[in-house]
Every structure is written in structure tokens, then in C-alpha cells.
PDB file of C-alpha atoms in Angstrom:
ATOM      1  CA  MET A   1       0.418   0.693  19.369  1.00 37.00           C
ATOM      2  CA  GLY A   2       4.022   1.670  18.729  1.00 40.00           C
ATOM      3  CA  ASP A   3       6.243   1.000  15.759  1.00 41.00           C
ATOM      4  CA  THR A   4       7.346  -2.471  16.822  1.00 39.00           C
ATOM      5  CA  ASP A   5       7.110  -5.840  15.140  1.00 43.00           C
ATOM      6  CA  VAL A   6       4.203  -7.841  16.546  1.00 45.00           C
ATOM      7  CA  THR A   7       4.058 -10.744  14.106  1.00 43.00           C
ATOM      8  CA  THR A   8       4.278 -14.043  15.988  1.00 46.00           C
ATOM      9  CA  ASP A   9       3.616 -16.679  13.310  1.00 65.00           C
ATOM     10  CA  ALA A  10       6.527 -16.803  10.867  1.00 69.00           C
ATOM     11  CA  ASN A  11       4.507 -19.080   8.564  1.00 82.00           C
ATOM     12  CA  ALA A  12       1.465 -16.811   8.310  1.00 90.00           C
ATOM     13  CA  PRO A  13       0.952 -15.190   4.905  1.00 95.00           C
ATOM     14  CA  TRP A  14       1.230 -11.459   4.296  1.00 97.00           C
ATOM     15  CA  LEU A  15      -1.483  -9.414   2.605  1.00 98.00           C
ATOM     16  CA  ILE A  16      -0.043  -6.471   0.684  1.00 98.00           C
ATOM     17  CA  VAL A  17      -2.773  -4.039  -0.346  1.00 98.00           C
ATOM     18  CA  GLY A  18      -2.190  -1.285  -2.873  1.00 98.00           C
ATOM     19  CA  LEU A  19      -4.881   1.358  -2.387  1.00 97.00           C
ATOM     20  CA  GLY A  20      -6.445   3.192  -5.320  1.00 97.00           C
ATOM     21  CA  ASN A  21      -9.533   3.631  -7.455  1.00 96.00           C
ATOM     22  CA  PRO A  22     -10.392   1.179 -10.262  1.00 95.00           C
ATOM     23  CA  GLY A  23     -10.718   2.315 -13.858  1.00 95.00           C
ATOM     24  CA  PRO A  24      -8.386   3.813 -16.482  1.00 95.00           C
ATOM     25  CA  GLU A  25      -9.473   7.377 -15.720  1.00 96.00           C
ATOM     26  CA  TYR A  26      -7.836   7.104 -12.279  1.00 97.00           C
ATOM     27  CA  ALA A  27      -4.752   5.128 -13.291  1.00 96.00           C
ATOM     28  CA  MET A  28      -2.171   7.933 -13.045  1.00 96.00           C
ATOM     29  CA  ASN A  29      -3.820   9.898 -10.219  1.00 97.00           C
ATOM     30  CA  ARG A  30      -1.768  10.680  -7.131  1.00 97.00           C
ATOM     31  CA  HIS A  31      -4.384   8.751  -5.146  1.00 97.00           C
ATOM     32  CA  ASN A  32      -3.507   5.615  -7.136  1.00 97.00           C
ATOM     33  CA  VAL A  33       0.158   5.328  -6.263  1.00 98.00           C
ATOM     34  CA  GLY A  34      -0.692   2.256  -4.162  1.00 98.00           C
ATOM     35  CA  PHE A  35      -1.929   0.528  -7.327  1.00 98.00           C
ATOM     36  CA  MET A  36       1.289   1.547  -9.105  1.00 98.00           C
ATOM     37  CA  VAL A  37       3.421  -0.074  -6.403  1.00 98.00           C
ATOM     38  CA  ALA A  38       1.217  -3.195  -6.449  1.00 97.00           C
ATOM     39  CA  ASP A  39       1.580  -3.477 -10.228  1.00 97.00           C
ATOM     40  CA  LEU A  40       5.356  -3.264  -9.950  1.00 97.00           C
ATOM     41  CA  LEU A  41       5.426  -5.922  -7.223  1.00 97.00           C
ATOM     42  CA  ALA A  42       3.226  -8.116  -9.423  1.00 96.00           C
ATOM     43  CA  GLY A  43       5.849  -7.924 -12.136  1.00 95.00           C
ATOM     44  CA  ARG A  44       8.538  -8.957  -9.676  1.00 94.00           C
ATOM     45  CA  ILE A  45       6.485 -11.899  -8.429  1.00 92.00           C
ATOM     46  CA  GLY A  46       5.797 -12.890 -12.010  1.00 89.00           C
ATOM     47  CA  GLY A  47       2.040 -13.216 -11.810  1.00 86.00           C
ATOM     48  CA  LYS A  48      -1.087 -11.628 -13.216  1.00 89.00           C
ATOM     49  CA  PHE A  49      -3.897 -10.188 -11.158  1.00 94.00           C
ATOM     50  CA  LYS A  50      -7.093 -12.212 -11.107  1.00 91.00           C
ATOM     51  CA  ARG A  51     -10.476 -11.727  -9.520  1.00 88.00           C
ATOM     52  CA  ALA A  52     -10.526 -12.956  -5.917  1.00 80.00           C
ATOM     53  CA  GLY A  53     -13.663 -15.066  -5.601  1.00 72.00           C
ATOM     54  CA  LYS A  54     -16.337 -13.222  -3.636  1.00 75.00           C
ATOM     55  CA  ALA A  55     -13.952 -10.470  -2.529  1.00 78.00           C
ATOM     56  CA  GLN A  56     -14.211  -7.286  -4.562  1.00 91.00           C
ATOM     57  CA  ALA A  57     -10.512  -7.296  -5.366  1.00 94.00           C
ATOM     58  CA  GLN A  58      -7.837  -8.509  -7.750  1.00 96.00           C
ATOM     59  CA  VAL A  59      -5.090 -10.668  -6.272  1.00 96.00           C
ATOM     60  CA  ILE A  60      -1.855 -12.481  -6.993  1.00 96.00           C
ATOM     61  CA  GLU A  61      -0.498 -15.193  -4.723  1.00 95.00           C
ATOM     62  CA  GLY A  62       3.250 -15.720  -4.651  1.00 94.00           C
ATOM     63  CA  ARG A  63       6.420 -15.597  -2.608  1.00 93.00           C
ATOM     64  CA  ILE A  64       9.065 -12.939  -2.078  1.00 91.00           C
ATOM     65  CA  GLY A  65      12.507 -13.121  -0.585  1.00 84.00           C
ATOM     66  CA  PRO A  66      15.445 -15.481  -0.992  1.00 81.00           C
ATOM     67  CA  PRO A  67      14.998 -19.249  -0.770  1.00 79.00           C
ATOM     68  CA  GLY A  68      14.993 -20.523   2.802  1.00 76.00           C
ATOM     69  CA  PRO A  69      13.703 -19.071   6.063  1.00 73.00           C
ATOM     70  CA  GLY A  70      13.596 -15.508   4.717  1.00 73.00           C
ATOM     71  CA  ASN A  71      11.061 -16.445   2.046  1.00 86.00           C
ATOM     72  CA  ARG A  72       7.516 -15.194   2.654  1.00 92.00           C
ATOM     73  CA  ARG A  73       4.155 -16.176   1.205  1.00 93.00           C
ATOM     74  CA  VAL A  74       2.293 -13.065   0.075  1.00 96.00           C
ATOM     75  CA  ILE A  75      -1.103 -12.167  -1.308  1.00 96.00           C
ATOM     76  CA  LEU A  76      -0.842  -9.006  -3.369  1.00 97.00           C
ATOM     77  CA  ALA A  77      -4.185  -7.214  -3.704  1.00 97.00           C
ATOM     78  CA  LYS A  78      -5.867  -4.256  -5.363  1.00 97.00           C
ATOM     79  CA  PRO A  79      -9.377  -3.558  -4.042  1.00 96.00           C
ATOM     80  CA  MET A  80     -11.814  -3.021  -6.905  1.00 95.00           C
ATOM     81  CA  SER A  81     -14.180  -1.010  -4.766  1.00 92.00           C
ATOM     82  CA  TYR A  82     -13.612   2.714  -4.702  1.00 92.00           C
ATOM     83  CA  MET A  83     -11.048   4.031  -2.241  1.00 95.00           C
ATOM     84  CA  ASN A  84     -13.543   4.897   0.497  1.00 94.00           C
ATOM     85  CA  LEU A  85     -14.869   1.301   0.491  1.00 95.00           C
ATOM     86  CA  SER A  86     -11.509  -0.484   0.688  1.00 96.00           C
ATOM     87  CA  GLY A  87     -12.200  -2.016   4.100  1.00 95.00           C
ATOM     88  CA  GLY A  88     -14.718  -4.554   2.824  1.00 95.00           C
ATOM     89  CA  PRO A  89     -12.459  -6.222   0.246  1.00 96.00           C
ATOM     90  CA  VAL A  90      -9.461  -6.151   2.590  1.00 96.00           C
ATOM     91  CA  THR A  91     -11.278  -7.843   5.471  1.00 96.00           C
ATOM     92  CA  ALA A  92     -12.734 -10.442   3.082  1.00 95.00           C
ATOM     93  CA  LEU A  93      -9.223 -11.296   1.897  1.00 96.00           C
ATOM     94  CA  ARG A  94      -7.862 -11.259   5.450  1.00 96.00           C
ATOM     95  CA  ASP A  95     -10.484 -13.774   6.543  1.00 94.00           C
ATOM     96  CA  PHE A  96     -10.204 -15.987   3.468  1.00 94.00           C
ATOM     97  CA  TYR A  97      -6.421 -16.269   3.609  1.00 94.00           C
ATOM     98  CA  LYS A  98      -6.263 -16.230   7.432  1.00 95.00           C
ATOM     99  CA  VAL A  99      -3.876 -13.287   7.601  1.00 96.00           C
ATOM    100  CA  PRO A 100      -3.078 -11.739  11.011  1.00 96.00           C
ATOM    101  CA  THR A 101      -3.815  -8.012  11.065  1.00 95.00           C
ATOM    102  CA  ALA A 102      -0.136  -7.348  11.810  1.00 95.00           C
ATOM    103  CA  ASN A 103       0.719  -9.055   8.493  1.00 97.00           C
ATOM    104  CA  ILE A 104      -1.376  -6.628   6.442  1.00 98.00           C
ATOM    105  CA  VAL A 105       0.472  -3.846   4.605  1.00 98.00           C
ATOM    106  CA  ALA A 106      -1.421  -0.900   3.112  1.00 98.00           C
ATOM    107  CA  VAL A 107       0.492   1.046   0.456  1.00 98.00           C
ATOM    108  CA  HIS A 108      -1.004   4.503   0.025  1.00 97.00           C
ATOM    109  CA  ASP A 109      -0.484   8.148  -0.866  1.00 97.00           C
ATOM    110  CA  GLU A 110       0.262  10.553   1.982  1.00 96.00           C
ATOM    111  CA  LEU A 111      -0.395  14.308   1.827  1.00 96.00           C
ATOM    112  CA  ASP A 112       1.718  15.329   4.812  1.00 94.00           C
ATOM    113  CA  ILE A 113       4.967  13.948   3.401  1.00 96.00           C
ATOM    114  CA  ASP A 114       7.000  15.560   0.620  1.00 96.00           C
ATOM    115  CA  TYR A 115       6.746  14.017  -2.829  1.00 97.00           C
ATOM    116  CA  GLY A 116       8.604  10.723  -3.132  1.00 96.00           C
ATOM    117  CA  VAL A 117       9.527  10.445   0.543  1.00 97.00           C
ATOM    118  CA  LEU A 118       8.565   7.171   2.264  1.00 98.00           C
ATOM    119  CA  ARG A 119       7.479   6.507   5.815  1.00 97.00           C
ATOM    120  CA  LEU A 120       6.837   3.002   7.156  1.00 98.00           C
ATOM    121  CA  LYS A 121       4.845   2.489  10.331  1.00 97.00           C
ATOM    122  CA  LEU A 122       2.594   0.118  12.248  1.00 97.00           C
ATOM    123  CA  GLY A 123      -0.838   1.300  13.372  1.00 95.00           C
ATOM    124  CA  GLY A 124      -1.884   4.887  13.946  1.00 93.00           C
ATOM    125  CA  GLY A 125      -4.609   7.139  12.626  1.00 91.00           C
ATOM    126  CA  ASP A 126      -5.889   7.589   9.091  1.00 90.00           C
ATOM    127  CA  ASN A 127      -4.902  11.269   8.711  1.00 87.00           C
ATOM    128  CA  GLY A 128      -8.035  11.854   6.631  1.00 87.00           C
ATOM    129  CA  HIS A 129      -7.170   9.158   4.087  1.00 94.00           C
ATOM    130  CA  ASN A 130     -10.440   7.520   3.042  1.00 93.00           C
ATOM    131  CA  GLY A 131      -8.874   4.163   2.205  1.00 95.00           C
ATOM    132  CA  LEU A 132      -7.246   3.868   5.629  1.00 95.00           C
ATOM    133  CA  LYS A 133     -10.405   5.154   7.290  1.00 95.00           C
ATOM    134  CA  SER A 134     -12.440   2.377   5.662  1.00 96.00           C
ATOM    135  CA  MET A 135      -9.870  -0.300   6.543  1.00 96.00           C
ATOM    136  CA  THR A 136      -9.626   0.771  10.171  1.00 95.00           C
ATOM    137  CA  LYS A 137     -13.398   0.911  10.534  1.00 95.00           C
ATOM    138  CA  ALA A 138     -13.685  -2.624   9.115  1.00 95.00           C
ATOM    139  CA  MET A 139     -11.001  -4.154  11.344  1.00 93.00           C
ATOM    140  CA  ASP A 140      -8.551  -2.315  13.618  1.00 89.00           C
ATOM    141  CA  PRO A 141      -5.656   0.099  13.064  1.00 94.00           C
ATOM    142  CA  ASP A 142      -2.805  -2.280  13.895  1.00 96.00           C
ATOM    143  CA  TYR A 143      -1.743  -2.994  10.328  1.00 97.00           C
ATOM    144  CA  HIS A 144       1.424  -1.787   8.604  1.00 98.00           C
ATOM    145  CA  ARG A 145       1.478   1.210   6.293  1.00 98.00           C
ATOM    146  CA  VAL A 146       3.920   2.169   3.572  1.00 98.00           C
ATOM    147  CA  ARG A 147       3.202   5.870   3.131  1.00 98.00           C
ATOM    148  CA  PHE A 148       4.214   7.400  -0.200  1.00 98.00           C
ATOM    149  CA  GLY A 149       4.528  11.163   0.014  1.00 97.00           C
ATOM    150  CA  ILE A 150       2.662  13.249  -2.538  1.00 97.00           C
ATOM    151  CA  GLY A 151       2.916  16.618  -0.756  1.00 96.00           C
ATOM    152  CA  ARG A 152       0.170  19.170  -0.139  1.00 94.00           C
ATOM    153  CA  PRO A 153      -1.945  20.801  -2.862  1.00 93.00           C
ATOM    154  CA  PRO A 154      -0.668  24.135  -4.163  1.00 90.00           C
ATOM    155  CA  GLY A 155      -2.407  27.409  -3.342  1.00 90.00           C
ATOM    156  CA  ARG A 156      -6.087  27.014  -2.614  1.00 91.00           C
ATOM    157  CA  MET A 157      -6.599  23.759  -4.516  1.00 92.00           C
ATOM    158  CA  GLN A 158      -8.908  21.399  -2.647  1.00 94.00           C
ATOM    159  CA  VAL A 159      -7.381  18.163  -1.364  1.00 93.00           C
ATOM    160  CA  ALA A 160      -9.954  16.040  -3.231  1.00 93.00           C
ATOM    161  CA  ASP A 161      -9.061  17.749  -6.517  1.00 95.00           C
ATOM    162  CA  PHE A 162      -5.330  17.374  -5.875  1.00 96.00           C
ATOM    163  CA  VAL A 163      -5.310  13.644  -5.099  1.00 96.00           C
ATOM    164  CA  LEU A 164      -7.569  12.863  -8.069  1.00 96.00           C
ATOM    165  CA  LYS A 165      -5.276  14.628 -10.535  1.00 97.00           C
ATOM    166  CA  ASP A 166      -2.462  12.914 -12.383  1.00 97.00           C
ATOM    167  CA  PHE A 167       1.084  13.473 -11.214  1.00 97.00           C
ATOM    168  CA  ALA A 168       2.518  16.659 -12.724  1.00 95.00           C
ATOM    169  CA  SER A 169       4.981  16.365 -15.599  1.00 95.00           C
ATOM    170  CA  ALA A 170       7.903  17.331 -13.345  1.00 95.00           C
ATOM    171  CA  GLU A 171       6.856  14.660 -10.833  1.00 96.00           C
ATOM    172  CA  ARG A 172       6.538  11.993 -13.505  1.00 96.00           C
ATOM    173  CA  LYS A 173      10.252  12.321 -14.320  1.00 97.00           C
ATOM    174  CA  GLU A 174      11.051  10.683 -10.984  1.00 97.00           C
ATOM    175  CA  LEU A 175       7.857   8.667 -10.443  1.00 98.00           C
ATOM    176  CA  ASP A 176       9.213   5.344 -11.715  1.00 97.00           C
ATOM    177  CA  TYR A 177      12.206   5.609  -9.377  1.00 98.00           C
ATOM    178  CA  PHE A 178      10.048   6.436  -6.354  1.00 98.00           C
ATOM    179  CA  VAL A 179       7.545   3.648  -7.101  1.00 98.00           C
ATOM    180  CA  ASP A 180      10.431   1.201  -7.469  1.00 98.00           C
ATOM    181  CA  ARG A 181      11.847   2.337  -4.123  1.00 98.00           C
ATOM    182  CA  ALA A 182       8.433   1.932  -2.469  1.00 98.00           C
ATOM    183  CA  ALA A 183       8.224  -1.629  -3.800  1.00 98.00           C
ATOM    184  CA  ASP A 184      11.696  -2.268  -2.336  1.00 98.00           C
ATOM    185  CA  ALA A 185      10.435  -0.929   0.996  1.00 98.00           C
ATOM    186  CA  VAL A 186       7.441  -3.282   0.986  1.00 98.00           C
ATOM    187  CA  GLU A 187       9.712  -6.252   0.337  1.00 96.00           C
ATOM    188  CA  ALA A 188      12.111  -5.174   3.086  1.00 96.00           C
ATOM    189  CA  LEU A 189       9.243  -4.787   5.551  1.00 97.00           C
ATOM    190  CA  VAL A 190       7.936  -8.280   4.862  1.00 95.00           C
ATOM    191  CA  ILE A 191      11.320 -10.008   4.754  1.00 93.00           C
ATOM    192  CA  GLU A 192      13.385  -8.080   7.306  1.00 93.00           C
ATOM    193  CA  GLY A 193      10.778  -6.613   9.663  1.00 94.00           C
ATOM    194  CA  LEU A 194       9.611  -3.089  10.361  1.00 96.00           C
ATOM    195  CA  GLU A 195      12.558  -1.674  12.282  1.00 96.00           C
ATOM    196  CA  ARG A 196      15.184  -2.661   9.727  1.00 96.00           C
ATOM    197  CA  ALA A 197      12.994  -1.467   6.859  1.00 97.00           C
ATOM    198  CA  GLN A 198      12.405   1.851   8.633  1.00 97.00           C
ATOM    199  CA  SER A 199      16.136   2.365   9.146  1.00 97.00           C
ATOM    200  CA  THR A 200      16.674   2.009   5.397  1.00 97.00           C
ATOM    201  CA  TYR A 201      13.634   3.736   3.906  1.00 97.00           C
ATOM    202  CA  ASN A 202      12.370   6.298   6.440  1.00 93.00           C
ATOM    203  CA  SER A 203      14.752   8.851   4.974  1.00 69.00           C
TER     204      SER A 203
END
């Protein structure tokens, strides 16, 4: 499916999923940038993550956007399974909150994009990302993605080692700015739609 807006129910909630691995040892890994964006959005919403019933996830329910028709109900989630099992918690939340697949946004690290660069899209493949692979297997690929570039590993470093390492000291100097921009992109996607958000953030 192409990069077009397919949402038909303006009143349907949005499920924003930050992908990562639970536990303090993974907190600053490149693979956990989805969690970082989710944590920042949580601060903006003004809530605290809580366990989501039977779903293996932490969630916050809230609203984003200005008062009026542009305001959107959102469920912000961090799966508490490991990355390669993300599909189970996401589908459980989708079913519980009755979220259309087109209203699901996965925020994740992306190897094939330079560090800090964003790409927003709807549908597509998983590009070897285990979190996306699990989500797509559990439902279908027609959900939105906010792809946060982390670049490729240097030299002969294995991909698995690279994504499970913390951001380098030089990267951390700009990390807060890039995470903040990714959170802005998520909000723009939900409030303004994919095409307008792409025109602003697919730089």
C-alpha cells in the first residue's frame, strides 16, 4: 500500500508504539530510541506509564493536539516483551482499544537512514527489524512508521552488536534534539495526517 492516508474514522483512537527492550541495561541502546520518543511524548501528555491489564505493555491514555476537531485520543505504549515479540502486546492493545491498523504508529530505529534523520511512511516491509517483523506477522503491514535513523555499524561490527550498544558520545550531544523532533513528527502525523507530516519531517 502506498504512502497515503487511509484512516476513515476521525473519532477512532490512535495507538502510538515506541519499540525497544525492557530493562535498564537497554535504556540507552540505539535499539531503544522508540522508548525514548515514547517517554518524551508521555511527558508532553502529562501522564505516567502503567501496566496495561493482560497486555504485556505499559500504556498512557491521553489526548494530543489543540482543543477542537484537531484533538486526537491516543494510547501511548511501550511493549514489555523483548523487541522480537512486540507483535503480541501491540495486537492485544489494538483489540482492547479497538484501534484501526491504519491508526497504529510504530516508532523505531532504522539502520538504512543516517543518524538523526526521520522518515515517515505507511506500510512496507520490515527491513530486517525484529520489532516490525513481529508486528507485521501478528497483524498486517499497513500501519504507520516513524523511522529514526541510526546509520550502519562501522567496519565489520555486527548489526546485532551495533543496535544493542548505547549511542556514542558524539551522537549523544544531539540525541535530545533528534528525539524531540521525532516526537514532534509523531504528533504531526496523528494531528495533520501523513502527507503533511512527511513534507515537514522527511528531510
